[in-house]
Amino acid sequence: GAGVSQSPSNKVTEKGKDVELRCDPISGHTALYWYRQSLGQGLEFLIYFQGNSAPDKSGLPSDRFSAERTGGSVSTLTIQRTQQEDSAVYLCASSRTGALGTGELFFGEGSRLTVL
Amino acid sequence: QKEVEQNSGPLSVPEGAIASLNCTYSDRGSQSFFWYRQYSGKSPELIMSIYSNGDKEDGRFTAQLNKASQYVSLLIRDSQPSDSATYLCAVNRDDKIIFGKGTRLHILP
């Protein structure tokens, strides 16, 4: 498809397990973001990739969170030793340019993570 | 001070009236400002972007920017029930985009 694709759409896991969330951005988009949205809350910035530059990891809440982007395309967000407070919708977005360009973000449908 | 602040609402506006949504930001270096709309259970979508002081109009939507006051607003004229959603203000911090918590808007039929 032409949009941002995320998988899985839903993930239920037990506390202490590791999870991987995948994002396939729009082809040709150099910027890729991960955000987290808890119920009824805004979008919490997690990490930002722009081209081949080092990612901006300033939003990652703890060292249990990590992300990579292979070949400037697909990205994986990994949460180790999940905790109940990690339960949220994880949204991936891509953009043709960085924020100083048009800045329009195209979002995927999100991955809803529930930690029991 | 939070980076991007919005009143969480809900803001209730009668159908046909003007809805006014406000946002303040803390980084004086921000240059790009956006309003995204998010329907319940859906992902956000861009509705307006603004980069210069003043007003920018697009159909029923007008974005207003005042960099001296670090203030961005969104006006929705002739509000429709389909405008009921959460409106997220976003600004750039360096080359990335930071969001506020959003204002829930409810248009009363």
CSV table of C-alpha atoms in Angstrom, one decimal:
chain,number,residue,atom,x,y,z
A,1,GLY,CA,0.0,0.0,0.0
A,2,ALA,CA,0.9,3.6,-0.3
A,3,GLY,CA,0.6,4.5,3.4
A,4,VAL,CA,2.6,3.9,6.6
A,5,SER,CA,2.2,0.3,7.6
A,6,GLN,CA,2.5,-0.8,11.2
A,7,SER,CA,2.5,-4.3,12.7
A,8,PRO,CA,1.2,-5.9,14.8
A,9,SER,CA,-2.0,-3.8,15.1
A,10,ASN,CA,-2.6,-5.3,18.5
A,11,LYS,CA,-0.2,-7.0,20.9
A,12,VAL,CA,-1.0,-8.5,24.3
A,13,THR,CA,1.9,-9.6,26.4
A,14,GLU,CA,2.8,-10.5,29.9
A,15,LYS,CA,4.8,-8.3,32.1
A,16,GLY,CA,8.6,-8.9,31.7
A,17,LYS,CA,8.4,-10.1,28.1
A,18,ASP,CA,10.1,-8.3,25.2
A,19,VAL,CA,8.1,-6.9,22.3
A,20,GLU,CA,9.0,-5.7,18.8
A,21,LEU,CA,6.8,-3.2,16.9
A,22,ARG,CA,7.4,-2.7,13.2
A,23,CYS,CA,6.9,0.3,10.9
A,24,ASP,CA,7.2,0.5,7.2
A,25,PRO,CA,7.2,4.1,6.1
A,26,ILE,CA,6.0,5.6,2.8
A,27,SER,CA,8.6,5.0,0.1
A,28,GLY,CA,11.0,7.9,-0.3
A,29,HIS,CA,10.2,9.5,3.1
A,30,THR,CA,13.5,10.3,4.8
A,31,ALA,CA,12.0,11.2,8.3
A,32,LEU,CA,10.5,8.6,10.6
A,33,TYR,CA,9.1,9.1,14.0
A,34,TRP,CA,7.8,6.9,16.9
A,35,TYR,CA,5.3,8.4,19.3
A,36,ARG,CA,3.4,6.8,22.2
A,37,GLN,CA,-0.2,7.7,23.0
A,38,SER,CA,-1.7,6.6,26.3
A,39,LEU,CA,-5.5,6.5,26.7
A,40,GLY,CA,-6.9,10.1,26.4
A,41,GLN,CA,-3.4,11.6,26.2
A,42,GLY,CA,-1.4,13.4,23.5
A,43,LEU,CA,1.4,12.1,21.5
A,44,GLU,CA,4.6,11.5,23.5
A,45,PHE,CA,7.7,11.8,21.3
A,46,LEU,CA,10.0,8.8,21.5
A,47,ILE,CA,12.6,8.8,18.7
A,48,TYR,CA,13.3,10.4,15.4
A,49,PHE,CA,15.2,9.2,12.4
A,50,GLN,CA,16.3,11.5,9.5
A,51,GLY,CA,18.1,10.0,6.6
A,52,ASN,CA,21.5,8.6,7.5
A,53,SER,CA,21.9,10.9,10.5
A,54,ALA,CA,22.2,9.5,14.1
A,55,PRO,CA,18.7,9.2,15.5
A,56,ASP,CA,17.3,11.6,18.1
A,57,LYS,CA,16.6,9.3,21.0
A,58,SER,CA,15.9,12.0,23.5
A,59,GLY,CA,12.3,10.9,24.1
A,60,LEU,CA,12.9,7.3,24.9
A,61,PRO,CA,11.5,6.9,28.5
A,62,SER,CA,14.1,4.3,29.7
A,63,ASP,CA,16.9,2.1,28.5
A,64,ARG,CA,14.3,-0.7,28.0
A,65,PHE,CA,13.3,1.1,24.9
A,66,SER,CA,15.3,1.0,21.7
A,67,ALA,CA,14.7,1.5,18.0
A,68,GLU,CA,16.6,1.0,14.8
A,69,ARG,CA,15.9,1.8,11.2
A,70,THR,CA,17.5,-0.5,8.6
A,71,GLY,CA,18.5,0.8,5.2
A,72,GLY,CA,16.7,4.1,5.8
A,73,SER,CA,13.4,2.4,5.5
A,74,VAL,CA,11.7,-0.1,7.9
A,75,SER,CA,12.0,0.6,11.6
A,76,THR,CA,11.6,-1.6,14.6
A,77,LEU,CA,10.8,-0.3,18.1
A,78,THR,CA,11.8,-2.8,20.8
A,79,ILE,CA,10.6,-2.8,24.4
A,80,GLN,CA,12.5,-5.1,26.7
A,81,ARG,CA,11.1,-6.4,30.0
A,82,THR,CA,7.7,-4.8,29.4
A,83,GLN,CA,5.9,-3.1,32.3
A,84,GLN,CA,2.2,-2.3,32.7
A,85,GLU,CA,2.9,1.4,32.3
A,86,ASP,CA,4.2,0.6,28.7
A,87,SER,CA,0.6,-0.1,27.7
A,88,ALA,CA,-0.3,2.4,25.0
A,89,VAL,CA,-0.8,2.9,21.3
A,90,TYR,CA,2.6,3.2,19.6
A,91,LEU,CA,2.3,5.4,16.5
A,92,CYS,CA,4.8,5.6,13.7
A,93,ALA,CA,4.8,8.5,11.3
A,94,SER,CA,6.9,9.3,8.2
A,95,SER,CA,7.6,12.6,6.4
A,96,ARG,CA,9.1,13.5,3.1
A,97,THR,CA,11.2,16.2,4.9
A,98,GLY,CA,12.2,17.1,8.4
A,99,ALA,CA,10.2,19.6,10.5
A,100,LEU,CA,11.8,22.6,8.8
A,101,GLY,CA,10.3,21.5,5.5
A,102,THR,CA,6.6,21.0,5.0
A,103,GLY,CA,6.6,18.9,8.2
A,104,GLU,CA,3.5,17.0,7.2
A,105,LEU,CA,3.5,13.7,9.1
A,106,PHE,CA,1.7,10.6,7.7
A,107,PHE,CA,0.7,8.3,10.5
A,108,GLY,CA,0.2,4.6,10.5
A,109,GLU,CA,-2.8,3.0,12.2
A,110,GLY,CA,-0.7,2.3,15.3
A,111,SER,CA,0.2,-0.8,17.4
A,112,ARG,CA,-1.9,-1.1,20.5
A,113,LEU,CA,0.2,-2.7,23.2
A,114,THR,CA,-1.4,-4.2,26.3
A,115,VAL,CA,0.9,-5.5,29.1
A,116,LEU,CA,-0.9,-7.7,31.6
B,1,GLN,CA,6.6,24.7,31.6
B,2,LYS,CA,5.5,22.1,29.1
B,3,GLU,CA,6.8,22.4,25.6
B,4,VAL,CA,3.4,22.7,23.9
B,5,GLU,CA,0.4,23.5,26.1
B,6,GLN,CA,-3.3,23.1,25.2
B,7,ASN,CA,-6.4,23.2,27.2
B,8,SER,CA,-7.6,19.6,27.2
B,9,GLY,CA,-11.3,20.6,27.1
B,10,PRO,CA,-13.8,19.4,26.2
B,11,LEU,CA,-14.8,22.5,24.3
B,12,SER,CA,-18.4,22.4,23.4
B,13,VAL,CA,-19.5,24.7,20.5
B,14,PRO,CA,-23.0,24.9,18.9
B,15,GLU,CA,-23.3,23.8,15.3
B,16,GLY,CA,-22.7,26.7,12.9
B,17,ALA,CA,-20.7,28.7,15.5
B,18,ILE,CA,-16.9,29.5,15.5
B,19,ALA,CA,-14.7,27.1,17.4
B,20,SER,CA,-11.5,28.7,18.8
B,21,LEU,CA,-8.6,26.4,19.8
B,22,ASN,CA,-5.5,27.7,21.5
B,23,CYS,CA,-1.9,26.6,22.0
B,24,THR,CA,1.2,28.1,23.6
B,25,TYR,CA,4.7,26.8,23.1
B,26,SER,CA,7.9,27.3,25.1
B,27,ASP,CA,10.8,27.2,22.5
B,28,ARG,CA,11.3,30.7,21.0
B,29,GLY,CA,13.4,29.0,18.3
B,30,SER,CA,10.4,27.1,16.9
B,31,GLN,CA,9.6,28.0,13.3
B,32,SER,CA,7.0,25.5,12.1
B,33,PHE,CA,3.6,25.1,13.6
B,34,PHE,CA,0.9,22.6,12.8
B,35,TRP,CA,-2.6,21.6,13.7
B,36,TYR,CA,-3.6,17.9,13.5
B,37,ARG,CA,-7.1,16.5,13.9
B,38,GLN,CA,-7.6,13.1,15.5
B,39,TYR,CA,-10.9,11.3,15.4
B,40,SER,CA,-11.5,8.8,18.2
B,41,GLY,CA,-9.7,5.6,17.6
B,42,LYS,CA,-8.0,7.0,14.5
B,43,SER,CA,-4.5,8.4,13.8
B,44,PRO,CA,-3.9,12.1,13.5
B,45,GLU,CA,-4.1,13.9,10.2
B,46,LEU,CA,-2.7,17.3,9.3
B,47,ILE,CA,-5.2,20.1,8.7
B,48,MET,CA,-3.1,23.3,8.8
B,49,SER,CA,0.5,24.4,8.9
B,50,ILE,CA,1.7,27.9,9.5
B,51,TYR,CA,5.2,29.4,9.5
B,52,SER,CA,4.8,33.2,9.5
B,53,ASN,CA,3.2,35.6,11.9
B,54,GLY,CA,-0.4,36.4,11.1
B,55,ASP,CA,-3.3,34.4,9.7
B,56,LYS,CA,-3.5,31.6,7.2
B,57,GLU,CA,-6.9,30.6,5.9
B,58,ASP,CA,-7.9,27.3,4.2
B,59,GLY,CA,-11.7,26.9,3.7
B,60,ARG,CA,-13.4,27.0,7.1
B,61,PHE,CA,-10.1,26.8,9.0
B,62,THR,CA,-7.9,29.7,9.9
B,63,ALA,CA,-4.6,29.3,11.7
B,64,GLN,CA,-3.1,32.3,13.6
B,65,LEU,CA,0.5,32.6,14.7
B,66,ASN,CA,2.0,35.2,17.1
B,67,LYS,CA,5.7,34.4,17.7
B,68,ALA,CA,6.2,37.2,20.1
B,69,SER,CA,3.6,35.8,22.4
B,70,GLN,CA,4.5,32.2,21.5
B,71,TYR,CA,0.9,31.5,20.7
B,72,VAL,CA,-0.9,29.6,17.9
B,73,SER,CA,-4.6,29.3,17.4
B,74,LEU,CA,-7.0,27.5,15.1
B,75,LEU,CA,-10.4,28.9,14.2
B,76,ILE,CA,-13.1,26.7,12.7
B,77,ARG,CA,-16.0,28.6,11.1
B,78,ASP,CA,-19.4,27.2,10.6
B,79,SER,CA,-18.7,24.3,12.9
B,80,GLN,CA,-20.1,21.0,11.8
B,81,PRO,CA,-20.7,17.8,13.8
B,82,SER,CA,-18.0,16.2,11.7
B,83,ASP,CA,-15.5,18.6,13.3
B,84,SER,CA,-16.0,16.8,16.6
B,85,ALA,CA,-12.5,15.4,17.3
B,86,THR,CA,-9.3,16.1,19.3
B,87,TYR,CA,-7.2,18.8,17.8
B,88,LEU,CA,-3.4,18.5,18.4
B,89,CYS,CA,-1.1,21.5,18.2
B,90,ALA,CA,2.4,20.6,17.1
B,91,VAL,CA,5.6,22.6,16.8
B,92,ASN,CA,9.1,21.9,15.7
B,93,ARG,CA,12.0,21.5,18.2
B,94,ASP,CA,15.0,21.6,15.9
B,95,ASP,CA,14.2,19.2,13.1
B,96,LYS,CA,11.6,17.1,14.9
B,97,ILE,CA,7.9,17.7,15.7
B,98,ILE,CA,6.5,17.8,19.3
B,99,PHE,CA,2.8,17.6,20.1
B,100,GLY,CA,0.6,19.0,22.7
B,101,LYS,CA,-1.9,16.9,24.6
B,102,GLY,CA,-4.7,18.0,22.4
B,103,THR,CA,-8.1,19.8,22.9
B,104,ARG,CA,-11.3,17.7,22.6
B,105,LEU,CA,-13.9,19.6,20.6
B,106,HIS,CA,-17.5,18.7,20.7
B,107,ILE,CA,-19.9,20.3,18.2
B,108,LEU,CA,-23.4,20.4,19.5
B,109,PRO,CA,-26.1,19.6,16.9
